[in-house]
Amino acid sequence: MKKKSKREQEYENRYRDNDPHLMQFEPPCQHKEGRFRCCSIPINALCKAKRTLFANPNKKQQDMRLSFLLDVNSPKRQIRRKKIPVCARFFRKLFSIGQIRVNTISKGIASGKGVIDKRGGDHKVGKFEARRKEVVKFISKLKGTESHYNRSKSQRLYLSSDLSVNKLFKMYSYPEKE
């Protein structure tokens, strides 16, 4: 098995459950009845919820599971549902997450786009979009021929065999020498 780097270990530890059996968990509120019922939930149900969240120490998957636990828009009329409403402080303390992470997940749910991770990614896509369009335009100007194998079924056009990638690049870069 491949040994994990220090960075990978730190990443896993960041999103791992530090108190799976809720031995050090102190409820931050005293809600038992009314709108919120934080303290009326049995400990084994809380442990099960934590186990399902922390089953995979991957932030994206944890955010997806958290999004299923959150209700952003509360209904005007009370409807019977399986979710037990808890206050935000209880929710954050139970899952050891911060306000910013909850806000990010809530915004994704409210916008309808879901949970989007904006860390990392390709930042150069937009930078070369104009050049890519120019290359596509250049290639579309070239004359193509049909395949000699099965002309009736094929919709593809093929470039001449004497055109190499190097020649195409030179034709694109220096159009006056054609």
Short mmCIF file of C-alpha atoms in Angstrom, two decimals:
data_model
loop_
_atom_site.label_atom_id
_atom_site.label_comp_id
_atom_site.label_asym_id
_atom_site.label_seq_id
_atom_site.Cartn_x
_atom_site.Cartn_y
_atom_site.Cartn_z
CA MET A 1 0.00 0.00 0.00
CA LYS A 2 1.25 3.45 -0.93
CA LYS A 3 2.42 5.55 1.99
CA LYS A 4 0.52 8.82 2.32
CA SER A 5 2.37 12.09 2.28
CA LYS A 6 2.30 14.45 5.23
CA ARG A 7 -0.06 16.75 3.33
CA GLU A 8 -2.52 13.91 2.63
CA GLN A 9 -2.41 12.84 6.29
CA GLU A 10 -3.12 16.41 7.45
CA TYR A 11 -6.03 16.64 5.00
CA GLU A 12 -7.56 13.40 6.30
CA ASN A 13 -7.08 14.46 9.93
CA ARG A 14 -8.75 17.80 9.23
CA TYR A 15 -11.97 16.09 8.14
CA ARG A 16 -11.90 13.16 10.58
CA ASP A 17 -14.14 12.83 13.65
CA ASN A 18 -12.20 13.57 16.85
CA ASP A 19 -15.00 12.48 19.22
CA PRO A 20 -16.97 9.63 17.59
CA HIS A 21 -18.73 8.51 20.80
CA LEU A 22 -19.58 12.05 21.97
CA MET A 23 -17.70 11.66 25.26
CA GLN A 24 -16.67 15.33 25.32
CA PHE A 25 -19.84 16.70 23.72
CA GLU A 26 -21.67 19.33 25.76
CA PRO A 27 -24.86 20.68 24.16
CA PRO A 28 -24.51 24.46 23.68
CA CYS A 29 -28.24 24.99 24.28
CA GLN A 30 -31.10 23.64 26.39
CA HIS A 31 -33.83 23.31 23.73
CA LYS A 32 -36.10 20.38 24.59
CA GLU A 33 -39.47 21.43 23.23
CA GLY A 34 -40.89 24.14 21.05
CA ARG A 35 -39.37 25.10 17.73
CA PHE A 36 -36.05 23.32 18.35
CA ARG A 37 -35.63 19.97 20.07
CA CYS A 38 -31.85 19.77 20.34
CA CYS A 39 -31.59 18.03 23.72
CA SER A 40 -34.44 15.57 23.09
CA ILE A 41 -32.43 13.59 20.49
CA PRO A 42 -30.95 10.36 21.89
CA ILE A 43 -27.16 10.07 21.98
CA ASN A 44 -27.14 6.95 19.79
CA ALA A 45 -28.96 8.87 17.02
CA LEU A 46 -26.39 11.67 17.26
CA CYS A 47 -23.52 9.14 17.10
CA LYS A 48 -25.09 7.52 14.04
CA ALA A 49 -25.42 10.91 12.31
CA LYS A 50 -21.76 11.66 13.04
CA ARG A 51 -20.67 8.22 11.81
CA THR A 52 -22.46 8.68 8.49
CA LEU A 53 -20.95 12.14 8.04
CA PHE A 54 -17.39 11.15 8.92
CA ALA A 55 -17.48 7.77 7.15
CA ASN A 56 -15.34 9.33 4.42
CA PRO A 57 -12.76 12.00 5.37
CA ASN A 58 -13.36 13.91 2.13
CA LYS A 59 -14.65 17.49 2.37
CA LYS A 60 -16.74 17.35 -0.82
CA GLN A 61 -18.62 14.24 0.23
CA GLN A 62 -19.08 15.54 3.77
CA ASP A 63 -20.51 18.79 2.42
CA MET A 64 -22.96 16.79 0.29
CA ARG A 65 -24.12 14.85 3.36
CA LEU A 66 -24.40 18.05 5.38
CA SER A 67 -26.51 19.58 2.63
CA PHE A 68 -29.04 16.78 3.09
CA LEU A 69 -29.23 17.55 6.81
CA LEU A 70 -29.76 21.29 6.35
CA ASP A 71 -33.10 22.96 5.64
CA VAL A 72 -32.48 26.43 4.28
CA ASN A 73 -36.07 27.56 3.74
CA SER A 74 -38.30 26.58 6.61
CA PRO A 75 -41.91 25.95 5.59
CA LYS A 76 -44.71 28.31 6.65
CA ARG A 77 -46.89 25.41 7.77
CA GLN A 78 -45.56 22.63 9.99
CA ILE A 79 -45.49 19.31 8.13
CA ARG A 80 -44.66 15.99 9.69
CA ARG A 81 -41.14 15.05 8.72
CA LYS A 82 -38.40 12.75 9.91
CA LYS A 83 -35.87 15.51 10.49
CA ILE A 84 -35.80 16.90 14.02
CA PRO A 85 -35.14 20.66 13.98
CA VAL A 86 -32.08 21.76 15.95
CA CYS A 87 -30.53 25.20 16.39
CA ALA A 88 -27.51 26.25 14.36
CA ARG A 89 -25.18 26.29 17.37
CA PHE A 90 -26.07 22.69 18.23
CA PHE A 91 -25.61 21.59 14.61
CA ARG A 92 -22.18 23.25 14.32
CA LYS A 93 -20.94 21.89 17.63
CA LEU A 94 -22.20 18.36 16.97
CA PHE A 95 -20.37 18.06 13.65
CA SER A 96 -17.40 20.29 14.66
CA ILE A 97 -17.84 22.64 11.72
CA GLY A 98 -17.64 26.40 11.48
CA GLN A 99 -20.18 29.05 10.58
CA ILE A 100 -18.49 29.83 7.25
CA ARG A 101 -18.73 26.20 6.11
CA VAL A 102 -22.44 26.06 7.04
CA ASN A 103 -23.04 29.38 5.24
CA THR A 104 -21.28 28.13 2.10
CA ILE A 105 -23.38 24.96 2.03
CA SER A 106 -26.58 26.94 2.71
CA LYS A 107 -25.86 29.39 -0.12
CA GLY A 108 -25.33 26.49 -2.51
CA ILE A 109 -28.62 24.91 -1.49
CA ALA A 110 -30.52 28.22 -1.69
CA SER A 111 -29.15 29.02 -5.15
CA GLY A 112 -30.16 25.58 -6.44
CA LYS A 113 -26.63 24.82 -7.69
CA GLY A 114 -25.78 22.51 -4.82
CA VAL A 115 -22.51 22.37 -2.95
CA ILE A 116 -19.71 23.74 -5.12
CA ASP A 117 -16.08 23.50 -4.09
CA LYS A 118 -14.23 26.53 -5.45
CA ARG A 119 -10.78 25.53 -4.22
CA GLY A 120 -8.11 24.83 -6.80
CA GLY A 121 -9.18 23.98 -10.29
CA ASP A 122 -8.18 25.18 -13.73
CA HIS A 123 -7.67 28.95 -13.82
CA LYS A 124 -6.38 29.07 -17.40
CA VAL A 125 -9.55 27.99 -19.24
CA GLY A 126 -10.77 31.53 -19.84
CA LYS A 127 -7.29 32.85 -20.54
CA PHE A 128 -6.91 30.99 -23.84
CA GLU A 129 -10.55 30.87 -24.95
CA ALA A 130 -10.02 33.42 -27.75
CA ARG A 131 -7.03 31.50 -29.13
CA ARG A 132 -8.97 28.22 -29.01
CA LYS A 133 -11.80 29.77 -31.03
CA GLU A 134 -9.28 31.06 -33.58
CA VAL A 135 -7.77 27.58 -33.97
CA VAL A 136 -11.22 26.01 -34.43
CA LYS A 137 -12.03 28.69 -37.04
CA PHE A 138 -8.72 27.99 -38.84
CA ILE A 139 -9.31 24.23 -38.90
CA SER A 140 -12.87 24.67 -40.17
CA LYS A 141 -11.50 26.67 -43.17
CA LEU A 142 -9.35 23.71 -44.27
CA LYS A 143 -10.75 21.49 -47.03
CA GLY A 144 -11.53 17.98 -45.90
CA THR A 145 -12.11 14.79 -47.88
CA GLU A 146 -14.44 11.89 -47.21
CA SER A 147 -13.12 8.56 -46.05
CA HIS A 148 -12.50 6.09 -48.88
CA TYR A 149 -13.77 3.16 -46.75
CA ASN A 150 -17.46 3.77 -46.27
CA ARG A 151 -18.55 7.07 -47.76
CA SER A 152 -22.30 6.51 -47.44
CA LYS A 153 -22.33 6.07 -43.64
CA SER A 154 -19.55 8.41 -42.54
CA GLN A 155 -20.17 12.06 -41.71
CA ARG A 156 -16.52 12.76 -40.94
CA LEU A 157 -14.15 14.73 -43.09
CA TYR A 158 -10.43 13.98 -43.08
CA LEU A 159 -7.49 16.28 -43.77
CA SER A 160 -4.95 15.45 -46.40
CA SER A 161 -2.25 13.01 -45.32
CA ASP A 162 0.54 15.41 -46.34
CA LEU A 163 -0.55 17.87 -43.60
CA SER A 164 1.27 17.19 -40.35
CA VAL A 165 0.70 18.92 -37.03
CA ASN A 166 3.91 20.86 -37.59
CA LYS A 167 2.76 22.08 -41.04
CA LEU A 168 -0.67 23.02 -39.66
CA PHE A 169 0.98 25.01 -36.88
CA LYS A 170 3.17 26.89 -39.36
CA MET A 171 0.16 27.59 -41.60
CA TYR A 172 -1.75 28.93 -38.58
CA SER A 173 1.16 30.97 -37.18
CA TYR A 174 2.34 32.47 -40.50
CA PRO A 175 -0.71 32.71 -42.81
CA GLU A 176 1.08 34.98 -45.33
CA LYS A 177 3.53 32.20 -46.39
CA GLU A 178 0.79 29.86 -47.67
#
